[in-house]
Amino acid sequence: MYDLFDLHSREGEKAALATDAVVLRRFACGIEGELLAALNAVIAVAPLRNMVTPGGYAMSVAMTNCGAAGWVTDRAGYRYTREDPISGNPWPPMPAIFASLATRAAAVAGFEDFLPDACLINRYAPGTKLSLHQDKNETDFTAPIVSVSLGLPARFLFGGLRRNDKVTRVELRHGDVVVWGRSARLAYHGVDTLKDGEHPLTGRCRFNLTFRKAL
Ligand code: MD6
Ligand code: FE
């Protein structure tokens, strides 16, 4: 059912980004209304906020979490917490539609039985970006990461295991899902400065949902 199309095609179902990393084009299309409704319910309880890096800089991307664990950063460092530091309450539960999407996408990419316990929600406004980084605060690197793009398109940067390795650039559009793991699990990646635009479902922003097994 899923053929390998080239990385930059619009209609290709499944494109290799690197070894053990794939883009599932428009995989989330069809349930985006439900995803955004669930997203808004999470944000109503655990508002988006600009976290501070250990170095003291406010991140331009606004973030929140749902699930048993949430990724946070502050002057004390990067880590996962079970509670939202703003409210002191547990992060909102992961909506069933989120978890099932992540599990299905992982399976299509060759990772069976992915059960995420953390979903980081990122909101990019025009002009914001996410610098090249590795996701390495999780305890179990055998699980993949599933990343869902909603709203405005963004240029995603995907490198190798060393910061200076060559970077592949790929546009992620509304509904695209990226899955990576195994040899790509600790690859450097980032998001270029978001261009201005207007999306019918999200307005002037891009949302990204990143699912992980953190605990
Ligand atoms: C983003 N994503 O696409 C940022 N990390 O907005 C990430 O940092 C990310 O997409 C790990 C795995 C997938 C990702
Ligand atoms: Fe990341």
mmCIF file of C-alpha atoms and ligand atoms in Angstrom:
data_model
loop_
_atom_site.group_PDB
_atom_site.id
_atom_site.type_symbol
_atom_site.label_atom_id
_atom_site.label_comp_id
_atom_site.label_asym_id
_atom_site.label_seq_id
_atom_site.Cartn_x
_atom_site.Cartn_y
_atom_site.Cartn_z
ATOM 1 C CA MET A 1 0.000 0.000 0.000
ATOM 2 C CA TYR A 2 2.818 2.424 0.846
ATOM 3 C CA ASP A 3 5.384 2.942 -1.890
ATOM 4 C CA LEU A 4 8.604 4.866 -1.639
ATOM 5 C CA PHE A 5 8.264 8.169 -3.416
ATOM 6 C CA ASP A 6 10.865 10.857 -3.587
ATOM 7 C CA LEU A 7 11.375 13.025 -0.527
ATOM 8 C CA HIS A 8 9.983 16.226 -1.969
ATOM 9 C CA SER A 9 6.926 14.852 -3.720
ATOM 10 C CA ARG A 10 3.574 16.184 -2.614
ATOM 11 C CA GLU A 11 1.565 13.039 -3.011
ATOM 12 C CA GLY A 12 4.075 10.330 -2.118
ATOM 13 C CA GLU A 13 2.817 8.263 0.773
ATOM 14 C CA LYS A 14 6.111 7.335 2.358
ATOM 15 C CA ALA A 15 9.480 8.945 1.698
ATOM 16 C CA ALA A 16 12.837 8.027 3.196
ATOM 17 C CA LEU A 17 14.483 10.967 4.953
ATOM 18 C CA ALA A 18 17.495 8.947 6.086
ATOM 19 C CA THR A 19 18.117 5.364 7.131
ATOM 20 C CA ASP A 20 15.427 4.571 9.742
ATOM 21 C CA ALA A 21 13.645 7.898 9.200
ATOM 22 C CA VAL A 22 10.561 8.356 7.013
ATOM 23 C CA VAL A 23 8.032 11.028 6.131
ATOM 24 C CA LEU A 24 4.442 9.796 5.834
ATOM 25 C CA ARG A 25 2.862 12.432 3.652
ATOM 26 C CA ARG A 26 -0.583 13.628 4.814
ATOM 27 C CA PHE A 27 -0.880 10.662 7.159
ATOM 28 C CA ALA A 28 -2.860 12.729 9.689
ATOM 29 C CA CYS A 29 -5.212 14.233 7.089
ATOM 30 C CA GLY A 30 -8.816 13.218 7.671
ATOM 31 C CA ILE A 31 -8.639 13.425 11.453
ATOM 32 C CA GLU A 32 -7.139 16.891 11.718
ATOM 33 C CA GLY A 33 -10.376 18.400 13.033
ATOM 34 C CA GLU A 34 -10.388 15.937 15.922
ATOM 35 C CA LEU A 35 -6.660 16.437 16.500
ATOM 36 C CA LEU A 36 -7.019 20.206 16.702
ATOM 37 C CA ALA A 37 -10.055 19.964 18.994
ATOM 38 C CA ALA A 38 -8.106 17.692 21.334
ATOM 39 C CA LEU A 39 -5.092 19.988 21.076
ATOM 40 C CA ASN A 40 -7.179 22.994 22.081
ATOM 41 C CA ALA A 41 -8.601 21.088 25.055
ATOM 42 C CA VAL A 42 -5.063 20.321 26.246
ATOM 43 C CA ILE A 43 -3.936 23.915 25.793
ATOM 44 C CA ALA A 44 -6.942 25.149 27.806
ATOM 45 C CA VAL A 45 -5.657 23.156 30.807
ATOM 46 C CA ALA A 46 -1.897 23.408 30.258
ATOM 47 C CA PRO A 47 -1.303 26.672 28.384
ATOM 48 C CA LEU A 48 1.412 27.113 25.791
ATOM 49 C CA ARG A 49 4.411 28.925 27.269
ATOM 50 C CA ASN A 50 7.885 30.037 26.230
ATOM 51 C CA MET A 51 10.241 27.937 28.317
ATOM 52 C CA VAL A 52 13.705 29.128 29.277
ATOM 53 C CA THR A 53 16.849 27.260 28.223
ATOM 54 C CA PRO A 54 19.482 26.310 30.794
ATOM 55 C CA GLY A 55 21.511 29.203 29.365
ATOM 56 C CA GLY A 56 18.725 31.655 30.249
ATOM 57 C CA TYR A 57 17.152 32.345 26.853
ATOM 58 C CA ALA A 58 13.387 32.185 26.296
ATOM 59 C CA MET A 59 12.594 29.748 23.474
ATOM 60 C CA SER A 60 10.778 31.349 20.530
ATOM 61 C CA VAL A 61 8.608 28.244 20.075
ATOM 62 C CA ALA A 62 5.746 28.019 22.604
ATOM 63 C CA MET A 63 5.357 24.593 24.220
ATOM 64 C CA THR A 64 3.157 22.464 26.427
ATOM 65 C CA ASN A 65 2.638 18.724 26.969
ATOM 66 C CA CYS A 66 0.129 15.957 27.490
ATOM 67 C CA GLY A 67 0.624 12.395 28.651
ATOM 68 C CA ALA A 68 2.196 10.856 31.734
ATOM 69 C CA ALA A 69 5.404 12.818 31.186
ATOM 70 C CA GLY A 70 6.114 16.249 29.727
ATOM 71 C CA TRP A 71 9.358 17.719 28.416
ATOM 72 C CA VAL A 72 10.441 20.927 30.128
ATOM 73 C CA THR A 73 13.416 23.232 30.224
ATOM 74 C CA ASP A 74 14.375 25.921 32.713
ATOM 75 C CA ARG A 75 17.568 27.200 34.331
ATOM 76 C CA ALA A 76 17.976 23.785 35.968
ATOM 77 C CA GLY A 77 18.153 21.947 32.621
ATOM 78 C CA TYR A 78 16.178 19.800 30.169
ATOM 79 C CA ARG A 79 14.123 16.949 31.620
ATOM 80 C CA TYR A 80 10.750 15.204 31.798
ATOM 81 C CA THR A 81 8.313 15.954 34.599
ATOM 82 C CA ARG A 82 5.016 14.354 35.584
ATOM 83 C CA GLU A 83 3.551 17.712 36.597
ATOM 84 C CA ASP A 84 3.100 20.966 34.751
ATOM 85 C CA PRO A 85 5.424 23.363 36.612
ATOM 86 C CA ILE A 86 2.914 26.214 36.123
ATOM 87 C CA SER A 87 -0.052 24.521 37.820
ATOM 88 C CA GLY A 88 1.658 21.808 39.841
ATOM 89 C CA ASN A 89 -0.936 19.387 38.449
ATOM 90 C CA PRO A 90 -0.196 16.315 36.318
ATOM 91 C CA TRP A 91 0.031 17.080 32.594
ATOM 92 C CA PRO A 92 -3.350 16.536 30.889
ATOM 93 C CA PRO A 93 -3.834 12.922 29.779
ATOM 94 C CA MET A 94 -2.881 12.081 26.228
ATOM 95 C CA PRO A 95 -6.044 12.173 24.082
ATOM 96 C CA ALA A 96 -6.859 8.722 22.664
ATOM 97 C CA ILE A 97 -6.837 10.132 19.127
ATOM 98 C CA PHE A 98 -3.238 11.292 19.652
ATOM 99 C CA ALA A 99 -1.980 7.967 20.965
ATOM 100 C CA SER A 100 -3.709 5.913 18.287
ATOM 101 C CA LEU A 101 -2.339 8.121 15.499
ATOM 102 C CA ALA A 102 1.197 7.793 16.861
ATOM 103 C CA THR A 103 0.917 4.017 17.196
ATOM 104 C CA ARG A 104 -0.462 3.627 13.658
ATOM 105 C CA ALA A 105 2.202 5.869 12.120
ATOM 106 C CA ALA A 106 4.987 4.029 13.918
ATOM 107 C CA ALA A 107 3.642 0.664 12.706
ATOM 108 C CA VAL A 108 3.530 1.849 9.079
ATOM 109 C CA ALA A 109 7.152 2.963 9.491
ATOM 110 C CA GLY A 110 8.160 -0.460 10.806
ATOM 111 C CA PHE A 111 8.005 0.129 14.560
ATOM 112 C CA GLU A 112 5.360 -2.174 16.003
ATOM 113 C CA ASP A 113 3.631 -1.560 19.334
ATOM 114 C CA PHE A 114 4.846 1.995 19.921
ATOM 115 C CA LEU A 115 3.096 3.252 23.057
ATOM 116 C CA PRO A 116 4.059 6.883 23.717
ATOM 117 C CA ASP A 117 3.868 8.246 27.252
ATOM 118 C CA ALA A 118 4.795 11.818 26.326
ATOM 119 C CA CYS A 119 3.499 14.274 23.745
ATOM 120 C CA LEU A 120 5.293 17.601 23.394
ATOM 121 C CA ILE A 121 3.182 20.254 21.693
ATOM 122 C CA ASN A 122 5.078 23.009 19.864
ATOM 123 C CA ARG A 123 3.512 26.149 18.408
ATOM 124 C CA TYR A 124 5.540 28.072 15.829
ATOM 125 C CA ALA A 125 4.511 31.618 14.986
ATOM 126 C CA PRO A 126 6.001 33.308 11.890
ATOM 127 C CA GLY A 127 9.640 34.177 12.598
ATOM 128 C CA THR A 128 10.209 31.420 15.157
ATOM 129 C CA LYS A 129 12.546 28.456 14.761
ATOM 130 C CA LEU A 130 14.027 25.506 16.587
ATOM 131 C CA SER A 131 17.807 25.195 16.500
ATOM 132 C CA LEU A 132 19.543 21.941 15.621
ATOM 133 C CA HIS A 133 19.356 19.526 18.564
ATOM 134 C CA GLN A 134 19.174 15.863 19.562
ATOM 135 C CA ASP A 135 16.283 14.337 21.518
ATOM 136 C CA LYS A 136 18.166 12.577 24.276
ATOM 137 C CA ASN A 137 16.299 13.194 27.527
ATOM 138 C CA GLU A 138 14.335 9.942 27.151
ATOM 139 C CA THR A 139 15.338 6.789 28.989
ATOM 140 C CA ASP A 140 14.634 4.316 26.186
ATOM 141 C CA PHE A 141 16.222 4.968 22.789
ATOM 142 C CA THR A 142 14.852 1.731 21.333
ATOM 143 C CA ALA A 143 11.444 3.392 20.885
ATOM 144 C CA PRO A 144 10.986 5.636 17.825
ATOM 145 C CA ILE A 145 9.798 9.237 17.782
ATOM 146 C CA VAL A 146 6.651 10.223 15.897
ATOM 147 C CA SER A 147 6.200 13.840 14.845
ATOM 148 C CA VAL A 148 2.969 15.308 13.450
ATOM 149 C CA SER A 149 2.820 18.623 11.579
ATOM 150 C CA LEU A 150 -0.361 20.734 11.510
ATOM 151 C CA GLY A 151 -1.022 24.139 9.980
ATOM 152 C CA LEU A 152 1.566 26.238 8.166
ATOM 153 C CA PRO A 153 4.389 24.412 6.367
ATOM 154 C CA ALA A 154 7.916 24.465 7.761
ATOM 155 C CA ARG A 155 11.352 23.509 6.532
ATOM 156 C CA PHE A 156 12.633 20.631 8.635
ATOM 157 C CA LEU A 157 16.375 20.046 8.964
ATOM 158 C CA PHE A 158 17.589 16.506 9.452
ATOM 159 C CA GLY A 159 21.257 15.772 10.017
ATOM 160 C CA GLY A 160 23.319 12.933 11.370
ATOM 161 C CA LEU A 161 24.671 11.816 14.706
ATOM 162 C CA ARG A 162 27.206 14.642 14.859
ATOM 163 C CA ARG A 163 26.244 18.299 14.923
ATOM 164 C CA ASN A 164 28.350 19.078 11.849
ATOM 165 C CA ASP A 165 27.049 16.224 9.688
ATOM 166 C CA LYS A 166 25.376 17.155 6.415
ATOM 167 C CA VAL A 167 21.763 18.292 6.836
ATOM 168 C CA THR A 168 18.850 17.247 4.610
ATOM 169 C CA ARG A 169 16.086 19.834 4.243
ATOM 170 C CA VAL A 170 12.501 18.796 3.712
ATOM 171 C CA GLU A 171 9.271 20.757 3.776
ATOM 172 C CA LEU A 172 6.729 19.390 6.251
ATOM 173 C CA ARG A 173 3.157 20.334 5.466
ATOM 174 C CA HIS A 174 -0.165 20.031 7.198
ATOM 175 C CA GLY A 175 -0.852 16.389 8.068
ATOM 176 C CA ASP A 176 2.659 15.087 7.388
ATOM 177 C CA VAL A 177 4.056 12.653 9.956
ATOM 178 C CA VAL A 178 7.746 11.904 10.473
ATOM 179 C CA VAL A 179 8.862 8.703 12.190
ATOM 180 C CA TRP A 180 12.410 7.875 13.126
ATOM 181 C CA GLY A 181 14.274 5.510 15.344
ATOM 182 C CA ARG A 182 17.027 2.898 15.538
ATOM 183 C CA SER A 183 20.122 4.243 13.742
ATOM 184 C CA ALA A 184 18.473 7.675 13.330
ATOM 185 C CA ARG A 185 17.131 7.952 16.860
ATOM 186 C CA LEU A 186 19.779 10.433 18.004
ATOM 187 C CA ALA A 187 20.096 12.365 14.743
ATOM 188 C CA TYR A 188 20.418 16.134 14.976
ATOM 189 C CA HIS A 189 17.377 17.979 13.664
ATOM 190 C CA GLY A 190 15.695 21.368 13.778
ATOM 191 C CA VAL A 191 13.137 23.654 12.164
ATOM 192 C CA ASP A 192 13.981 26.687 9.998
ATOM 193 C CA THR A 193 12.446 30.083 10.706
ATOM 194 C CA LEU A 194 8.716 29.829 9.950
ATOM 195 C CA LYS A 195 7.505 31.887 7.010
ATOM 196 C CA ASP A 196 4.391 33.971 7.439
ATOM 197 C CA GLY A 197 1.137 32.610 6.073
ATOM 198 C CA GLU A 198 -2.420 31.775 6.921
ATOM 199 C CA HIS A 199 -3.734 28.234 7.292
ATOM 200 C CA PRO A 200 -7.493 27.603 7.165
ATOM 201 C CA LEU A 201 -7.434 25.384 10.274
ATOM 202 C CA THR A 202 -4.714 26.911 12.455
ATOM 203 C CA GLY A 203 -4.408 30.524 11.295
ATOM 204 C CA ARG A 204 -0.947 32.060 11.377
ATOM 205 C CA CYS A 205 0.923 29.204 13.020
ATOM 206 C CA ARG A 206 2.275 25.690 12.774
ATOM 207 C CA PHE A 207 1.715 23.074 15.465
ATOM 208 C CA ASN A 208 3.950 20.076 15.907
ATOM 209 C CA LEU A 209 3.121 17.110 18.113
ATOM 210 C CA THR A 210 6.124 14.998 19.084
ATOM 211 C CA PHE A 211 5.381 11.597 20.594
ATOM 212 C CA ARG A 212 7.982 9.772 22.615
ATOM 213 C CA LYS A 213 8.472 7.032 25.124
ATOM 214 C CA ALA A 214 10.149 9.124 27.781
ATOM 215 C CA LEU A 215 9.862 7.209 31.048
HETATM 216 C C1 MD6 B 1 9.143 20.187 14.957
HETATM 217 N N1 MD6 B 1 10.390 18.563 16.038
HETATM 218 O O1 MD6 B 1 8.982 19.482 13.971
HETATM 219 C C2 MD6 B 1 10.192 19.903 15.962
HETATM 220 N N2 MD6 B 1 12.192 15.969 17.559
HETATM 221 O O2 MD6 B 1 8.453 21.169 15.160
HETATM 222 C C3 MD6 B 1 11.348 17.991 16.777
HETATM 223 O O3 MD6 B 1 12.157 18.576 17.449
HETATM 224 C C4 MD6 B 1 11.408 16.576 16.707
HETATM 225 O O4 MD6 B 1 9.918 16.479 14.869
HETATM 226 C C5 MD6 B 1 12.303 14.653 17.526
HETATM 227 C C6 MD6 B 1 11.613 13.918 16.622
HETATM 228 C C7 MD6 B 1 10.787 14.518 15.748
HETATM 229 C C8 MD6 B 1 10.683 15.875 15.751
HETATM 230 FE FE FE B 2 13.443 17.271 18.569
#
